[in-house]
Amino acid sequence: MDVALGAPRVSYGGMEKSSVTAVPERSSGGHGVPIVSLERVPVGVGPLSRDDVVAVARRGAGVVLTPEAEAAVAASRTVVEALADDPVPHYGVSTGFGALANRHIPPGLRAELQRSLVRSHAAGSGPEVEREVVRAMQLLRLSTLATGRTGVRRSTVLAYAAMLTAGVTPVVCEYGSLGCSGDLAPLASCALALTGEGMVRDPEGVLRPAHEALAAAGIEPVTLREKEGLALINGTDGMLGMLLLACDDLDLLLRTADVTAAMSLEALLGTDDPFAADLQALRPHPGQAMSAANMRAVLTGSALVASHRNPGSTRVQDAYSLRCAPQVHGAARDTLAHAETVAGRELAAAIDNPVVTLDGRVESNGNFHGAPLAYVLDFLAIAVADLASISERRTDRHLDVARSHGLPAFLADDAGVDSGYMIAQYTQAAVVAELKRLAVPASVDSIPSSALHEDHVSLGWSAARKLRRAVDGLRRVLAIELLIAARALDMRRPLEAAPATAAVVAALRKEVAGPGPDRHLGPEIDAAVHVVEAGEVVAAAESVVGPLS
């Protein structure tokens, strides 16, 4: 059969620019904040960008299916409907699934087959997954449906898009996915909501039965037909969505780490000489060069750095946590770049099993296996743990009178009466210890399932879930370094910090007071976390030195 099904997706080596139509205020990824956005992301036969996914997941953007996608969907559905009447069994169209694929299902039971598939596979358990993750997953599944490779009906795709645009977010649970065949249980929860069953969060974040929320949004529940249940659940969209969100977070946190490391070096009377461009070029890793350039820029004009740059100085070289910051931060940057390359390829993929090919064949395949994503999710967790580890070592140096070059013990106002930031480092160390445990790879494990039919799985969903926790931990570790380095810089006066680091301290001081007697420290740490998460550290530095790499 010679059927025009739309152009194949183009493989990109990295993240493309966004195709969104507007950029309104960001919505929360939590459950209790309304999603209100007029922004629309076009979903077509080609790949989405990371920015598109972030817009939908975090800013509450809606979607619109392109005419090319609608045509491709309609063409592939023609192929599936022709096969539905074929006496020869076709997997996913007229057979059971997985280990039960050898049973031929008569036409009268096929709607029940699809409904039973979704109900039985929506087997998640445990805590509710964050709304931003579910919305990312919905968008990525919609993107695959829009390629015309899955054989679903146009009406089903439009209903799925309408649910996403309306802010009706299915409840997805923490446990259930083995990352092969893709994220079955999480995606089945999304498909179940489309049929009007299960629970969802409405646009205001209120927990409601799916049929009620769909009715309120003016969306008719879908009665699934041949192949549709399988097409809605057989993808790597949960893993990919969490990878893309982590990449977005780490892009900011890596620049933040360069800034906080520069602040620590400055406060500890370190030198920026090892960061010289010609020295960095002797080891030409791109991430290392970018990190060193950021630190040089942030430290420009520092009276503290200049104060010991003289012939009489006895300082020969700094500790590794200061001197080698570009090497560690740079390696993490290069790891992120590799992860973004993998994510870009996955964004260009159309993952389903079976899949409708360009020439009209319906073929089984193994593209749903999550190994490519699972590996980089684990790789990023390793890099995150090491970034946090070196940050904690810099932090600890500020607090120890034997290594801080003249700072008071624990940066306390009256050491002995006051404990200063002693226990902030405990908190940081506890997080770092947890991050080391989270760095243990999930992808090296495999638990056979489906009566040994699915005898090797990726556990990519597990890798993604622990990476999310790791990214949150890194954010907290960097926030504590920020808090402590800022106080140390204040205590170095009258020597002046660099204009860029002074701007960062000023931004923090809007939320956290300067040196003084002990205060309730927990809220100050939380305030510093907010400053980091909101991008205010990087924004303050960039207001002086321009964009950081």
PDB file of C-alpha atoms in Angstrom, residues 141-268:
ATOM      1  CA  ARG A 141       2.949  11.569  23.774  1.00  0.00           C
ATOM      2  CA  LEU A 142       0.845  14.008  21.757  1.00  0.00           C
ATOM      3  CA  SER A 143       3.913  14.848  19.690  1.00  0.00           C
ATOM      4  CA  THR A 144       4.383  11.197  18.759  1.00  0.00           C
ATOM      5  CA  LEU A 145       0.695  10.819  17.950  1.00  0.00           C
ATOM      6  CA  ALA A 146       0.985  13.856  15.665  1.00  0.00           C
ATOM      7  CA  THR A 147       3.684  12.226  13.531  1.00  0.00           C
ATOM      8  CA  GLY A 148       1.214   9.894  11.863  1.00  0.00           C
ATOM      9  CA  ARG A 149       3.244   6.869  12.891  1.00  0.00           C
ATOM     10  CA  THR A 150       0.782   5.500  15.468  1.00  0.00           C
ATOM     11  CA  GLY A 151      -2.473   4.918  13.583  1.00  0.00           C
ATOM     12  CA  VAL A 152      -4.841   6.666  15.998  1.00  0.00           C
ATOM     13  CA  ARG A 153      -7.889   8.615  14.916  1.00  0.00           C
ATOM     14  CA  ARG A 154      -7.742  12.368  14.385  1.00  0.00           C
ATOM     15  CA  SER A 155     -10.562  12.822  16.908  1.00  0.00           C
ATOM     16  CA  THR A 156      -8.546  11.004  19.581  1.00  0.00           C
ATOM     17  CA  VAL A 157      -5.487  13.168  19.001  1.00  0.00           C
ATOM     18  CA  LEU A 158      -7.563  16.352  19.131  1.00  0.00           C
ATOM     19  CA  ALA A 159      -9.208  15.247  22.390  1.00  0.00           C
ATOM     20  CA  TYR A 160      -5.800  14.529  23.935  1.00  0.00           C
ATOM     21  CA  ALA A 161      -4.612  17.981  22.856  1.00  0.00           C
ATOM     22  CA  ALA A 162      -7.762  19.588  24.259  1.00  0.00           C
ATOM     23  CA  MET A 163      -7.245  17.914  27.636  1.00  0.00           C
ATOM     24  CA  LEU A 164      -3.701  19.277  27.797  1.00  0.00           C
ATOM     25  CA  THR A 165      -4.725  22.793  26.748  1.00  0.00           C
ATOM     26  CA  ALA A 166      -7.587  22.833  29.251  1.00  0.00           C
ATOM     27  CA  GLY A 167      -5.175  22.062  32.099  1.00  0.00           C
ATOM     28  CA  VAL A 168      -6.826  18.754  32.950  1.00  0.00           C
ATOM     29  CA  THR A 169      -3.885  16.827  34.393  1.00  0.00           C
ATOM     30  CA  PRO A 170      -4.189  13.093  35.075  1.00  0.00           C
ATOM     31  CA  VAL A 171      -3.047  11.769  38.426  1.00  0.00           C
ATOM     32  CA  VAL A 172       0.113   9.725  37.831  1.00  0.00           C
ATOM     33  CA  CYS A 173       1.777   7.812  40.663  1.00  0.00           C
ATOM     34  CA  GLU A 174       5.442   7.454  41.523  1.00  0.00           C
ATOM     35  CA  TYR A 175       5.791   3.697  41.036  1.00  0.00           C
ATOM     36  CA  GLY A 176       4.795   1.500  38.122  1.00  0.00           C
ATOM     37  CA  SER A 177       7.130   2.093  35.181  1.00  0.00           C
ATOM     38  CA  LEU A 178      10.047  -0.192  34.315  1.00  0.00           C
ATOM     39  CA  GLY A 179      11.029   2.006  31.384  1.00  0.00           C
ATOM     40  CA  CYS A 180      10.102  -0.744  28.918  1.00  0.00           C
ATOM     41  CA  SER A 181       7.837  -0.889  26.954  1.00  0.00           C
ATOM     42  CA  GLY A 182       8.361   2.763  27.669  1.00  0.00           C
ATOM     43  CA  ASP A 183       6.468   4.297  30.578  1.00  0.00           C
ATOM     44  CA  LEU A 184       3.409   2.068  30.397  1.00  0.00           C
ATOM     45  CA  ALA A 185       1.745   2.660  33.764  1.00  0.00           C
ATOM     46  CA  PRO A 186       2.204   6.467  33.850  1.00  0.00           C
ATOM     47  CA  LEU A 187       1.005   6.890  30.263  1.00  0.00           C
ATOM     48  CA  ALA A 188      -1.901   4.524  30.902  1.00  0.00           C
ATOM     49  CA  SER A 189      -3.060   6.838  33.701  1.00  0.00           C
ATOM     50  CA  CYS A 190      -3.110   9.681  31.167  1.00  0.00           C
ATOM     51  CA  ALA A 191      -4.993   7.553  28.643  1.00  0.00           C
ATOM     52  CA  LEU A 192      -7.472   6.442  31.304  1.00  0.00           C
ATOM     53  CA  ALA A 193      -8.327  10.070  32.044  1.00  0.00           C
ATOM     54  CA  LEU A 194      -8.950  10.642  28.330  1.00  0.00           C
ATOM     55  CA  THR A 195     -11.610   7.921  28.461  1.00  0.00           C
ATOM     56  CA  GLY A 196     -13.273   9.632  31.433  1.00  0.00           C
ATOM     57  CA  GLU A 197     -12.009   7.268  34.122  1.00  0.00           C
ATOM     58  CA  GLY A 198      -9.592   7.763  37.009  1.00  0.00           C
ATOM     59  CA  MET A 199      -8.701  10.970  38.827  1.00  0.00           C
ATOM     60  CA  VAL A 200      -7.257  14.246  37.559  1.00  0.00           C
ATOM     61  CA  ARG A 201      -6.250  17.691  38.752  1.00  0.00           C
ATOM     62  CA  ASP A 202      -8.404  20.415  37.228  1.00  0.00           C
ATOM     63  CA  PRO A 203      -6.870  23.746  36.105  1.00  0.00           C
ATOM     64  CA  GLU A 204      -7.067  25.048  39.680  1.00  0.00           C
ATOM     65  CA  GLY A 205      -5.250  21.981  40.988  1.00  0.00           C
ATOM     66  CA  VAL A 206      -8.353  20.463  42.596  1.00  0.00           C
ATOM     67  CA  LEU A 207      -8.557  16.652  42.627  1.00  0.00           C
ATOM     68  CA  ARG A 208     -11.637  15.521  40.669  1.00  0.00           C
ATOM     69  CA  PRO A 209     -12.949  12.469  38.805  1.00  0.00           C
ATOM     70  CA  ALA A 210     -11.810  12.629  35.189  1.00  0.00           C
ATOM     71  CA  HIS A 211     -15.304  12.605  33.703  1.00  0.00           C
ATOM     72  CA  GLU A 212     -16.279  15.662  35.769  1.00  0.00           C
ATOM     73  CA  ALA A 213     -13.200  17.658  34.772  1.00  0.00           C
ATOM     74  CA  LEU A 214     -13.581  16.718  31.105  1.00  0.00           C
ATOM     75  CA  ALA A 215     -17.228  17.755  31.145  1.00  0.00           C
ATOM     76  CA  ALA A 216     -16.330  21.087  32.750  1.00  0.00           C
ATOM     77  CA  ALA A 217     -13.797  21.641  29.961  1.00  0.00           C
ATOM     78  CA  GLY A 218     -16.291  20.678  27.258  1.00  0.00           C
ATOM     79  CA  ILE A 219     -14.349  17.564  26.249  1.00  0.00           C
ATOM     80  CA  GLU A 220     -16.148  14.346  25.330  1.00  0.00           C
ATOM     81  CA  PRO A 221     -14.494  11.214  26.768  1.00  0.00           C
ATOM     82  CA  VAL A 222     -12.932   9.028  24.078  1.00  0.00           C
ATOM     83  CA  THR A 223     -14.063   5.490  23.340  1.00  0.00           C
ATOM     84  CA  LEU A 224     -10.887   3.825  22.129  1.00  0.00           C
ATOM     85  CA  ARG A 225     -10.748   1.869  18.876  1.00  0.00           C
ATOM     86  CA  GLU A 226      -8.225  -0.543  17.318  1.00  0.00           C
ATOM     87  CA  LYS A 227      -4.593   0.245  18.131  1.00  0.00           C
ATOM     88  CA  GLU A 228      -5.407   3.423  20.097  1.00  0.00           C
ATOM     89  CA  GLY A 229      -4.905   2.154  23.633  1.00  0.00           C
ATOM     90  CA  LEU A 230      -1.502   0.817  22.716  1.00  0.00           C
ATOM     91  CA  ALA A 231      -0.501   4.034  20.933  1.00  0.00           C
ATOM     92  CA  LEU A 232      -1.418   6.101  23.984  1.00  0.00           C
ATOM     93  CA  ILE A 233       0.755   4.158  26.432  1.00  0.00           C
ATOM     94  CA  ASN A 234       3.772   2.828  24.524  1.00  0.00           C
ATOM     95  CA  GLY A 235       6.409   5.568  24.758  1.00  0.00           C
ATOM     96  CA  THR A 236       9.393   6.960  26.639  1.00  0.00           C
ATOM     97  CA  ASP A 237       7.622  10.240  27.356  1.00  0.00           C
ATOM     98  CA  GLY A 238       7.903  10.235  31.146  1.00  0.00           C
ATOM     99  CA  MET A 239      11.637   9.594  31.045  1.00  0.00           C
ATOM    100  CA  LEU A 240      12.170  12.158  28.297  1.00  0.00           C
ATOM    101  CA  GLY A 241       9.997  14.776  29.966  1.00  0.00           C
ATOM    102  CA  MET A 242      11.922  14.540  33.220  1.00  0.00           C
ATOM    103  CA  LEU A 243      15.235  14.622  31.353  1.00  0.00           C
ATOM    104  CA  LEU A 244      14.234  17.820  29.537  1.00  0.00           C
ATOM    105  CA  LEU A 245      13.083  19.488  32.763  1.00  0.00           C
ATOM    106  CA  ALA A 246      16.329  18.467  34.458  1.00  0.00           C
ATOM    107  CA  CYS A 247      18.335  19.912  31.563  1.00  0.00           C
ATOM    108  CA  ASP A 248      16.439  23.182  31.950  1.00  0.00           C
ATOM    109  CA  ASP A 249      17.179  23.245  35.687  1.00  0.00           C
ATOM    110  CA  LEU A 250      20.829  22.305  35.299  1.00  0.00           C
ATOM    111  CA  ASP A 251      21.447  24.934  32.655  1.00  0.00           C
ATOM    112  CA  LEU A 252      20.731  27.516  35.376  1.00  0.00           C
ATOM    113  CA  LEU A 253      22.377  25.632  38.227  1.00  0.00           C
ATOM    114  CA  LEU A 254      25.675  25.183  36.382  1.00  0.00           C
ATOM    115  CA  ARG A 255      25.961  28.931  35.867  1.00  0.00           C
ATOM    116  CA  THR A 256      24.935  29.428  39.499  1.00  0.00           C
ATOM    117  CA  ALA A 257      27.684  27.049  40.610  1.00  0.00           C
ATOM    118  CA  ASP A 258      30.277  29.096  38.710  1.00  0.00           C
ATOM    119  CA  VAL A 259      29.093  32.222  40.503  1.00  0.00           C
ATOM    120  CA  THR A 260      29.028  30.701  43.986  1.00  0.00           C
ATOM    121  CA  ALA A 261      32.454  29.118  43.418  1.00  0.00           C
ATOM    122  CA  ALA A 262      33.824  32.524  42.419  1.00  0.00           C
ATOM    123  CA  MET A 263      32.307  34.029  45.573  1.00  0.00           C
ATOM    124  CA  SER A 264      33.920  31.328  47.700  1.00  0.00           C
ATOM    125  CA  LEU A 265      37.317  31.764  46.076  1.00  0.00           C
ATOM    126  CA  GLU A 266      37.122  35.504  46.589  1.00  0.00           C
ATOM    127  CA  ALA A 267      36.038  35.240  50.238  1.00  0.00           C
ATOM    128  CA  LEU A 268      38.777  32.683  50.953  1.00  0.00           C
TER     129      LEU A 268
END
